[in-house]
PDB file of C-alpha atoms in Angstrom:
ATOM      1  CA  GLN A  13      50.782 -52.329-102.194  1.00  0.00           C
ATOM      2  CA  VAL A  14      47.537 -50.498-102.764  1.00  0.00           C
ATOM      3  CA  GLN A  15      47.977 -46.840-103.696  1.00  0.00           C
ATOM      4  CA  LEU A  16      45.641 -44.081-104.777  1.00  0.00           C
ATOM      5  CA  VAL A  17      47.555 -41.140-106.233  1.00  0.00           C
ATOM      6  CA  GLN A  18      45.664 -37.926-106.879  1.00  0.00           C
ATOM      7  CA  SER A  19      46.351 -34.978-109.153  1.00  0.00           C
ATOM      8  CA  GLY A  20      47.805 -31.740-107.843  1.00  0.00           C
ATOM      9  CA  VAL A  21      46.639 -28.491-106.320  1.00  0.00           C
ATOM     10  CA  GLU A  22      44.002 -26.508-108.200  1.00  0.00           C
ATOM     11  CA  VAL A  23      43.089 -22.829-107.979  1.00  0.00           C
ATOM     12  CA  LYS A  24      39.845 -21.872-109.687  1.00  0.00           C
ATOM     13  CA  LYS A  25      37.617 -18.846-110.018  1.00  0.00           C
ATOM     14  CA  PRO A  26      33.962 -18.934-108.990  1.00  0.00           C
ATOM     15  CA  GLY A  27      31.819 -20.436-111.729  1.00  0.00           C
ATOM     16  CA  ALA A  28      34.650 -22.525-113.165  1.00  0.00           C
ATOM     17  CA  SER A  29      34.980 -26.319-113.170  1.00  0.00           C
ATOM     18  CA  VAL A  30      37.627 -28.621-111.741  1.00  0.00           C
ATOM     19  CA  LYS A  31      38.509 -32.214-112.587  1.00  0.00           C
ATOM     20  CA  VAL A  32      40.501 -34.238-110.064  1.00  0.00           C
ATOM     21  CA  SER A  33      42.037 -37.592-110.939  1.00  0.00           C
ATOM     22  CA  CYS A  34      42.802 -40.597-108.750  1.00  0.00           C
ATOM     23  CA  LYS A  35      45.101 -43.282-110.170  1.00  0.00           C
ATOM     24  CA  ALA A  36      44.865 -46.661-108.497  1.00  0.00           C
ATOM     25  CA  SER A  37      47.548 -49.321-108.334  1.00  0.00           C
ATOM     26  CA  GLY A  38      48.299 -52.497-106.416  1.00  0.00           C
ATOM     27  CA  TYR A  39      44.869 -54.087-106.827  1.00  0.00           C
ATOM     28  CA  THR A  40      42.353 -55.032-109.507  1.00  0.00           C
ATOM     29  CA  PHE A  41      40.639 -51.712-110.157  1.00  0.00           C
ATOM     30  CA  THR A  42      37.358 -53.150-111.425  1.00  0.00           C
ATOM     31  CA  THR A  43      36.679 -55.174-108.287  1.00  0.00           C
ATOM     32  CA  TYR A  44      36.129 -52.087-106.135  1.00  0.00           C
ATOM     33  CA  GLY A  45      34.378 -48.757-106.148  1.00  0.00           C
ATOM     34  CA  ILE A  46      35.738 -45.284-105.521  1.00  0.00           C
ATOM     35  CA  SER A  47      34.110 -42.696-103.309  1.00  0.00           C
ATOM     36  CA  TRP A  48      35.013 -39.039-103.183  1.00  0.00           C
ATOM     37  CA  VAL A  49      35.100 -37.314 -99.791  1.00  0.00           C
ATOM     38  CA  ARG A  50      35.913 -33.668 -99.206  1.00  0.00           C
ATOM     39  CA  GLN A  51      37.081 -31.711 -96.187  1.00  0.00           C
ATOM     40  CA  ALA A  52      36.735 -27.955 -95.960  1.00  0.00           C
ATOM     41  CA  PRO A  53      39.493 -26.136 -94.037  1.00  0.00           C
ATOM     42  CA  GLY A  54      39.326 -27.059 -90.362  1.00  0.00           C
ATOM     43  CA  GLN A  55      36.114 -29.027 -90.901  1.00  0.00           C
ATOM     44  CA  GLY A  56      34.951 -32.630 -90.961  1.00  0.00           C
ATOM     45  CA  LEU A  57      34.488 -35.185 -93.712  1.00  0.00           C
ATOM     46  CA  GLU A  58      31.716 -34.961 -96.316  1.00  0.00           C
ATOM     47  CA  TRP A  59      30.899 -37.797 -98.701  1.00  0.00           C
ATOM     48  CA  MET A  60      30.342 -36.509-102.224  1.00  0.00           C
ATOM     49  CA  GLY A  61      29.488 -39.621-104.138  1.00  0.00           C
ATOM     50  CA  TRP A  62      30.586 -43.014-105.438  1.00  0.00           C
ATOM     51  CA  ILE A  63      31.317 -44.766-108.676  1.00  0.00           C
ATOM     52  CA  SER A  64      31.609 -48.490-109.256  1.00  0.00           C
ATOM     53  CA  ALA A  65      34.741 -49.299-111.196  1.00  0.00           C
ATOM     54  CA  TYR A  66      33.021 -52.596-112.038  1.00  0.00           C
ATOM     55  CA  ASN A  67      30.080 -51.236-114.041  1.00  0.00           C
ATOM     56  CA  GLY A  68      30.245 -47.428-113.861  1.00  0.00           C
ATOM     57  CA  ASN A  69      27.165 -47.056-111.661  1.00  0.00           C
ATOM     58  CA  THR A  70      27.154 -43.833-109.690  1.00  0.00           C
ATOM     59  CA  ASN A  71      25.469 -42.395-106.615  1.00  0.00           C
ATOM     60  CA  TYR A  72      25.868 -38.715-105.766  1.00  0.00           C
ATOM     61  CA  ALA A  73      25.194 -36.723-102.626  1.00  0.00           C
ATOM     62  CA  GLN A  74      21.897 -34.938-103.027  1.00  0.00           C
ATOM     63  CA  LYS A  75      23.364 -31.480-102.400  1.00  0.00           C
ATOM     64  CA  LEU A  76      25.809 -31.941-105.312  1.00  0.00           C
ATOM     65  CA  GLN A  77      23.373 -33.459-107.821  1.00  0.00           C
ATOM     66  CA  GLY A  78      23.673 -31.640-111.121  1.00  0.00           C
ATOM     67  CA  ARG A  79      27.127 -30.199-110.350  1.00  0.00           C
ATOM     68  CA  VAL A  80      29.231 -33.335-109.949  1.00  0.00           C
ATOM     69  CA  THR A  81      30.132 -36.137-112.330  1.00  0.00           C
ATOM     70  CA  MET A  82      32.276 -39.135-111.471  1.00  0.00           C
ATOM     71  CA  THR A  83      33.832 -41.334-114.123  1.00  0.00           C
ATOM     72  CA  THR A  84      36.441 -44.036-114.464  1.00  0.00           C
ATOM     73  CA  ASP A  85      38.926 -45.102-117.120  1.00  0.00           C
ATOM     74  CA  THR A  86      39.465 -48.796-116.542  1.00  0.00           C
ATOM     75  CA  SER A  87      42.285 -48.899-119.114  1.00  0.00           C
ATOM     76  CA  THR A  88      44.389 -46.698-116.834  1.00  0.00           C
ATOM     77  CA  SER A  89      42.786 -47.604-113.473  1.00  0.00           C
ATOM     78  CA  THR A  90      41.927 -43.973-112.913  1.00  0.00           C
ATOM     79  CA  ALA A  91      38.872 -42.366-111.373  1.00  0.00           C
ATOM     80  CA  TYR A  92      37.841 -38.775-112.021  1.00  0.00           C
ATOM     81  CA  MET A  93      35.666 -36.283-110.181  1.00  0.00           C
ATOM     82  CA  ASP A  94      34.372 -33.283-112.110  1.00  0.00           C
ATOM     83  CA  LEU A  95      32.769 -30.447-110.118  1.00  0.00           C
ATOM     84  CA  ARG A  96      31.152 -27.544-111.983  1.00  0.00           C
ATOM     85  CA  SER A  97      29.885 -24.063-111.112  1.00  0.00           C
ATOM     86  CA  LEU A  98      32.417 -23.768-108.327  1.00  0.00           C
ATOM     87  CA  ARG A  99      31.653 -21.572-105.330  1.00  0.00           C
ATOM     88  CA  SER A 100      33.849 -20.347-102.525  1.00  0.00           C
ATOM     89  CA  ASP A 101      32.389 -22.955-100.187  1.00  0.00           C
ATOM     90  CA  ASP A 102      33.723 -25.685-102.498  1.00  0.00           C
ATOM     91  CA  THR A 103      37.210 -24.801-101.235  1.00  0.00           C
ATOM     92  CA  ALA A 104      38.397 -28.024 -99.641  1.00  0.00           C
ATOM     93  CA  VAL A 105      40.762 -30.950 -99.784  1.00  0.00           C
ATOM     94  CA  TYR A 106      39.225 -33.609-102.013  1.00  0.00           C
ATOM     95  CA  TYR A 107      40.001 -37.268-101.321  1.00  0.00           C
ATOM     96  CA  CYS A 108      39.319 -40.401-103.295  1.00  0.00           C
ATOM     97  CA  ALA A 109      38.829 -43.525-101.211  1.00  0.00           C
ATOM     98  CA  ARG A 110      38.412 -47.190-102.070  1.00  0.00           C
ATOM     99  CA  GLY A 111      35.110 -48.818-101.248  1.00  0.00           C
ATOM    100  CA  ASP A 112      32.775 -51.532-102.411  1.00  0.00           C
ATOM    101  CA  TYR A 113      32.151 -52.211-106.117  1.00  0.00           C
ATOM    102  CA  GLY A 114      28.401 -52.656-105.657  1.00  0.00           C
ATOM    103  CA  ASP A 115      27.397 -50.572-102.636  1.00  0.00           C
ATOM    104  CA  PRO A 116      27.924 -46.807-102.373  1.00  0.00           C
ATOM    105  CA  SER A 117      27.932 -47.043 -98.588  1.00  0.00           C
ATOM    106  CA  ARG A 118      30.903 -48.908 -97.251  1.00  0.00           C
ATOM    107  CA  TYR A 119      33.958 -48.294 -95.101  1.00  0.00           C
ATOM    108  CA  PHE A 120      36.972 -46.889 -96.932  1.00  0.00           C
ATOM    109  CA  ASP A 121      40.177 -48.857 -96.510  1.00  0.00           C
ATOM    110  CA  TYR A 122      42.564 -46.844 -98.718  1.00  0.00           C
ATOM    111  CA  TRP A 123      42.617 -43.118 -99.357  1.00  0.00           C
ATOM    112  CA  GLY A 124      44.387 -40.859-101.797  1.00  0.00           C
ATOM    113  CA  GLN A 125      46.724 -38.188-100.485  1.00  0.00           C
ATOM    114  CA  GLY A 126      44.181 -35.443-101.127  1.00  0.00           C
ATOM    115  CA  THR A 127      43.918 -32.600-103.629  1.00  0.00           C
ATOM    116  CA  LEU A 128      43.493 -29.033-102.415  1.00  0.00           C
ATOM    117  CA  VAL A 129      41.003 -27.099-104.518  1.00  0.00           C
ATOM    118  CA  THR A 130      40.823 -23.389-103.794  1.00  0.00           C
ATOM    119  CA  VAL A 131      37.994 -21.325-105.252  1.00  0.00           C
ATOM    120  CA  SER A 132      38.737 -17.629-105.155  1.00  0.00           C
ATOM    121  CA  SER A 133      38.219 -14.583-107.307  1.00  0.00           C
TER     122      SER A 133
ATOM    123  CA  ASP B  18      20.389 -39.105 -93.658  1.00  0.00           C
ATOM    124  CA  ILE B  19      21.761 -40.787 -90.541  1.00  0.00           C
ATOM    125  CA  VAL B  20      23.328 -38.193 -88.253  1.00  0.00           C
ATOM    126  CA  MET B  21      26.444 -39.228 -86.346  1.00  0.00           C
ATOM    127  CA  THR B  22      27.267 -37.353 -83.152  1.00  0.00           C
ATOM    128  CA  GLN B  23      30.566 -37.796 -81.360  1.00  0.00           C
ATOM    129  CA  SER B  24      31.481 -36.852 -77.811  1.00  0.00           C
ATOM    130  CA  PRO B  25      33.489 -35.170 -76.568  1.00  0.00           C
ATOM    131  CA  ASP B  26      34.647 -32.754 -79.265  1.00  0.00           C
ATOM    132  CA  SER B  27      38.123 -32.881 -77.760  1.00  0.00           C
ATOM    133  CA  LEU B  28      39.932 -34.558 -74.913  1.00  0.00           C
ATOM    134  CA  ALA B  29      43.344 -34.424 -73.322  1.00  0.00           C
ATOM    135  CA  VAL B  30      44.777 -37.617 -71.872  1.00  0.00           C
ATOM    136  CA  SER B  31      48.093 -38.342 -70.163  1.00  0.00           C
ATOM    137  CA  LEU B  32      50.546 -40.634 -71.904  1.00  0.00           C
ATOM    138  CA  GLY B  33      49.797 -44.238 -71.020  1.00  0.00           C
ATOM    139  CA  GLU B  34      46.253 -43.471 -69.896  1.00  0.00           C
ATOM    140  CA  ARG B  35      42.982 -44.558 -71.508  1.00  0.00           C
ATOM    141  CA  ALA B  36      41.141 -42.428 -74.048  1.00  0.00           C
ATOM    142  CA  THR B  37      37.472 -43.054 -74.780  1.00  0.00           C
ATOM    143  CA  ILE B  38      35.493 -41.541 -77.654  1.00  0.00           C
ATOM    144  CA  ASN B  39      31.757 -41.992 -78.053  1.00  0.00           C
ATOM    145  CA  CYS B  40      29.677 -42.016 -81.215  1.00  0.00           C
ATOM    146  CA  LYS B  41      25.905 -42.027 -81.412  1.00  0.00           C
ATOM    147  CA  SER B  42      23.843 -42.555 -84.554  1.00  0.00           C
ATOM    148  CA  SER B  43      20.388 -41.067 -85.123  1.00  0.00           C
ATOM    149  CA  GLN B  44      19.094 -44.507 -86.096  1.00  0.00           C
ATOM    150  CA  SER B  45      20.359 -48.023 -85.644  1.00  0.00           C
ATOM    151  CA  VAL B  46      23.219 -49.112 -87.888  1.00  0.00           C
ATOM    152  CA  LEU B  47      22.772 -52.765 -86.933  1.00  0.00           C
ATOM    153  CA  TYR B  48      21.871 -55.006 -89.852  1.00  0.00           C
ATOM    154  CA  SER B  49      19.970 -57.556 -87.778  1.00  0.00           C
ATOM    155  CA  SER B  50      19.912 -60.435 -90.234  1.00  0.00           C
ATOM    156  CA  LYS B  51      23.681 -60.238 -90.670  1.00  0.00           C
ATOM    157  CA  LYS B  52      24.282 -59.355 -86.991  1.00  0.00           C
ATOM    158  CA  LYS B  53      26.688 -56.666 -88.079  1.00  0.00           C
ATOM    159  CA  ASN B  54      26.983 -53.033 -87.085  1.00  0.00           C
ATOM    160  CA  TYR B  55      27.850 -50.886 -90.090  1.00  0.00           C
ATOM    161  CA  LEU B  56      30.182 -48.573 -88.197  1.00  0.00           C
ATOM    162  CA  ALA B  57      33.825 -47.606 -88.866  1.00  0.00           C
ATOM    163  CA  TRP B  58      36.425 -45.504 -87.078  1.00  0.00           C
ATOM    164  CA  TYR B  59      39.183 -43.431 -88.686  1.00  0.00           C
ATOM    165  CA  GLN B  60      42.240 -41.591 -87.431  1.00  0.00           C
ATOM    166  CA  GLN B  61      43.377 -38.405 -89.158  1.00  0.00           C
ATOM    167  CA  LYS B  62      46.668 -36.695 -88.409  1.00  0.00           C
ATOM    168  CA  PRO B  63      47.380 -33.137 -89.604  1.00  0.00           C
ATOM    169  CA  GLY B  64      48.052 -32.931 -93.324  1.00  0.00           C
ATOM    170  CA  GLN B  65      47.207 -36.594 -93.875  1.00  0.00           C
ATOM    171  CA  PRO B  66      44.184 -38.449 -95.211  1.00  0.00           C
ATOM    172  CA  PRO B  67      42.039 -40.434 -92.791  1.00  0.00           C
ATOM    173  CA  LYS B  68      43.273 -43.899 -91.910  1.00  0.00           C
ATOM    174  CA  LEU B  69      40.860 -46.778 -91.309  1.00  0.00           C
ATOM    175  CA  LEU B  70      41.216 -48.190 -87.786  1.00  0.00           C
ATOM    176  CA  ILE B  71      38.073 -50.237 -87.122  1.00  0.00           C
ATOM    177  CA  TYR B  72      35.188 -51.560 -89.240  1.00  0.00           C
ATOM    178  CA  TRP B  73      32.078 -53.600 -88.419  1.00  0.00           C
ATOM    179  CA  ALA B  74      32.248 -51.652 -85.138  1.00  0.00           C
ATOM    180  CA  SER B  75      34.930 -53.864 -83.607  1.00  0.00           C
ATOM    181  CA  THR B  76      37.143 -55.409 -86.315  1.00  0.00           C
ATOM    182  CA  ARG B  77      40.611 -53.930 -86.264  1.00  0.00           C
ATOM    183  CA  GLU B  78      42.137 -53.158 -89.648  1.00  0.00           C
ATOM    184  CA  SER B  79      45.350 -55.026 -90.428  1.00  0.00           C
ATOM    185  CA  GLY B  80      48.387 -53.324 -88.913  1.00  0.00           C
ATOM    186  CA  VAL B  81      46.440 -51.247 -86.395  1.00  0.00           C
ATOM    187  CA  PRO B  82      47.896 -51.585 -82.870  1.00  0.00           C
ATOM    188  CA  ASP B  83      45.816 -53.611 -80.454  1.00  0.00           C
ATOM    189  CA  ARG B  84      45.575 -50.669 -78.039  1.00  0.00           C
ATOM    190  CA  PHE B  85      42.773 -49.476 -80.364  1.00  0.00           C
ATOM    191  CA  SER B  86      39.450 -51.216 -79.842  1.00  0.00           C
ATOM    192  CA  GLY B  87      35.871 -50.595 -80.900  1.00  0.00           C
ATOM    193  CA  SER B  88      32.667 -51.623 -79.161  1.00  0.00           C
ATOM    194  CA  GLY B  89      28.945 -50.973 -79.124  1.00  0.00           C
ATOM    195  CA  SER B  90      25.851 -51.907 -81.053  1.00  0.00           C
ATOM    196  CA  GLY B  91      22.732 -50.354 -82.521  1.00  0.00           C
ATOM    197  CA  THR B  92      23.106 -46.615 -81.969  1.00  0.00           C
ATOM    198  CA  ASP B  93      25.887 -46.286 -79.398  1.00  0.00           C
ATOM    199  CA  PHE B  94      29.548 -46.975 -80.068  1.00  0.00           C
ATOM    200  CA  THR B  95      32.909 -46.412 -78.427  1.00  0.00           C
ATOM    201  CA  LEU B  96      36.490 -46.186 -79.615  1.00  0.00           C
ATOM    202  CA  THR B  97      38.993 -46.893 -76.853  1.00  0.00           C
ATOM    203  CA  ILE B  98      42.720 -46.265 -76.887  1.00  0.00           C
ATOM    204  CA  SER B  99      43.872 -48.360 -73.952  1.00  0.00           C
ATOM    205  CA  SER B 100      47.235 -46.678 -73.383  1.00  0.00           C
ATOM    206  CA  LEU B 101      47.691 -43.391 -75.204  1.00  0.00           C
ATOM    207  CA  GLN B 102      50.940 -42.944 -77.109  1.00  0.00           C
ATOM    208  CA  ALA B 103      52.367 -39.705 -78.473  1.00  0.00           C
ATOM    209  CA  GLU B 104      51.709 -40.866 -82.037  1.00  0.00           C
ATOM    210  CA  ASP B 105      47.993 -41.216 -81.294  1.00  0.00           C
ATOM    211  CA  VAL B 106      47.500 -37.442 -81.248  1.00  0.00           C
ATOM    212  CA  ALA B 107      44.958 -36.967 -84.037  1.00  0.00           C
ATOM    213  CA  VAL B 108      41.323 -36.345 -84.859  1.00  0.00           C
ATOM    214  CA  TYR B 109      39.127 -39.443 -84.784  1.00  0.00           C
ATOM    215  CA  TYR B 110      35.951 -39.880 -86.839  1.00  0.00           C
ATOM    216  CA  CYS B 111      33.189 -42.447 -86.749  1.00  0.00           C
ATOM    217  CA  GLN B 112      31.283 -43.275 -89.937  1.00  0.00           C
ATOM    218  CA  GLN B 113      28.120 -45.234 -90.609  1.00  0.00           C
ATOM    219  CA  TYR B 114      27.736 -47.226 -93.805  1.00  0.00           C
ATOM    220  CA  HIS B 115      24.353 -48.793 -93.095  1.00  0.00           C
ATOM    221  CA  ARG B 116      22.503 -46.353 -95.327  1.00  0.00           C
ATOM    222  CA  THR B 117      23.432 -44.186 -98.295  1.00  0.00           C
ATOM    223  CA  PRO B 118      24.788 -41.575 -97.993  1.00  0.00           C
ATOM    224  CA  PRO B 119      27.543 -42.749 -95.676  1.00  0.00           C
ATOM    225  CA  THR B 120      27.931 -40.123 -92.981  1.00  0.00           C
ATOM    226  CA  PHE B 121      30.662 -39.132 -90.548  1.00  0.00           C
ATOM    227  CA  GLY B 122      30.709 -37.781 -87.037  1.00  0.00           C
ATOM    228  CA  GLN B 123      32.083 -34.281 -86.528  1.00  0.00           C
ATOM    229  CA  GLY B 124      35.378 -35.599 -85.170  1.00  0.00           C
ATOM    230  CA  THR B 125      37.059 -35.802 -81.760  1.00  0.00           C
ATOM    231  CA  LYS B 126      40.466 -34.232 -81.252  1.00  0.00           C
ATOM    232  CA  VAL B 127      42.770 -36.209 -78.952  1.00  0.00           C
ATOM    233  CA  GLU B 128      45.697 -34.413 -77.347  1.00  0.00           C
ATOM    234  CA  ILE B 129      48.304 -35.145 -74.694  1.00  0.00           C
ATOM    235  CA  LYS B 130      47.652 -33.722 -71.221  1.00  0.00           C
TER     236      LYS B 130
END
């Protein structure tokens, strides 16, 4: 069965960086893409960006350009999301979600369990 | 960006009754040549990730109970729960994937009356 398993809780200080991992199993990793979606406490869903596990192409949300980098390691079927210069309003649960390998905009049929990132001094 | 607006923000429905959630997009999400609406619905329960219910506006994801149905076209869409069950208490989101970035509605909280 398809599973996306994310890394654990992170607590960071403002200005620091965080790297969240998302290990995929149960399907051929390189035939899909991975999007990252975050959810601030009590808030809705915000798409952060996408990476194709097929060719490494990326597409990032405009508001995060320059602060976010998404990568994959096809040898371990793992996607990573690196967010730099953290601010308090980056506090959220971060989800990886499976999408299309060629199109950043697609519905998401499988989601990771979420990783809580807390940014606090 | 395409703005998705859901209504109502919350609703309370008696067990066994119908629940209806509306979603409106700021521009059409219908891909005319493919005759497909690029619209999905998700269910999110507390402490859980979202779960895909409906895609292409009306196609039910495998394993989703048939009391969930999606309808609409262009800019106006509806998610209907035909007979509300206790396990349907959740927040529901619509999402467009016609244009990048994909965008979500603000969510509709469904509770038991």
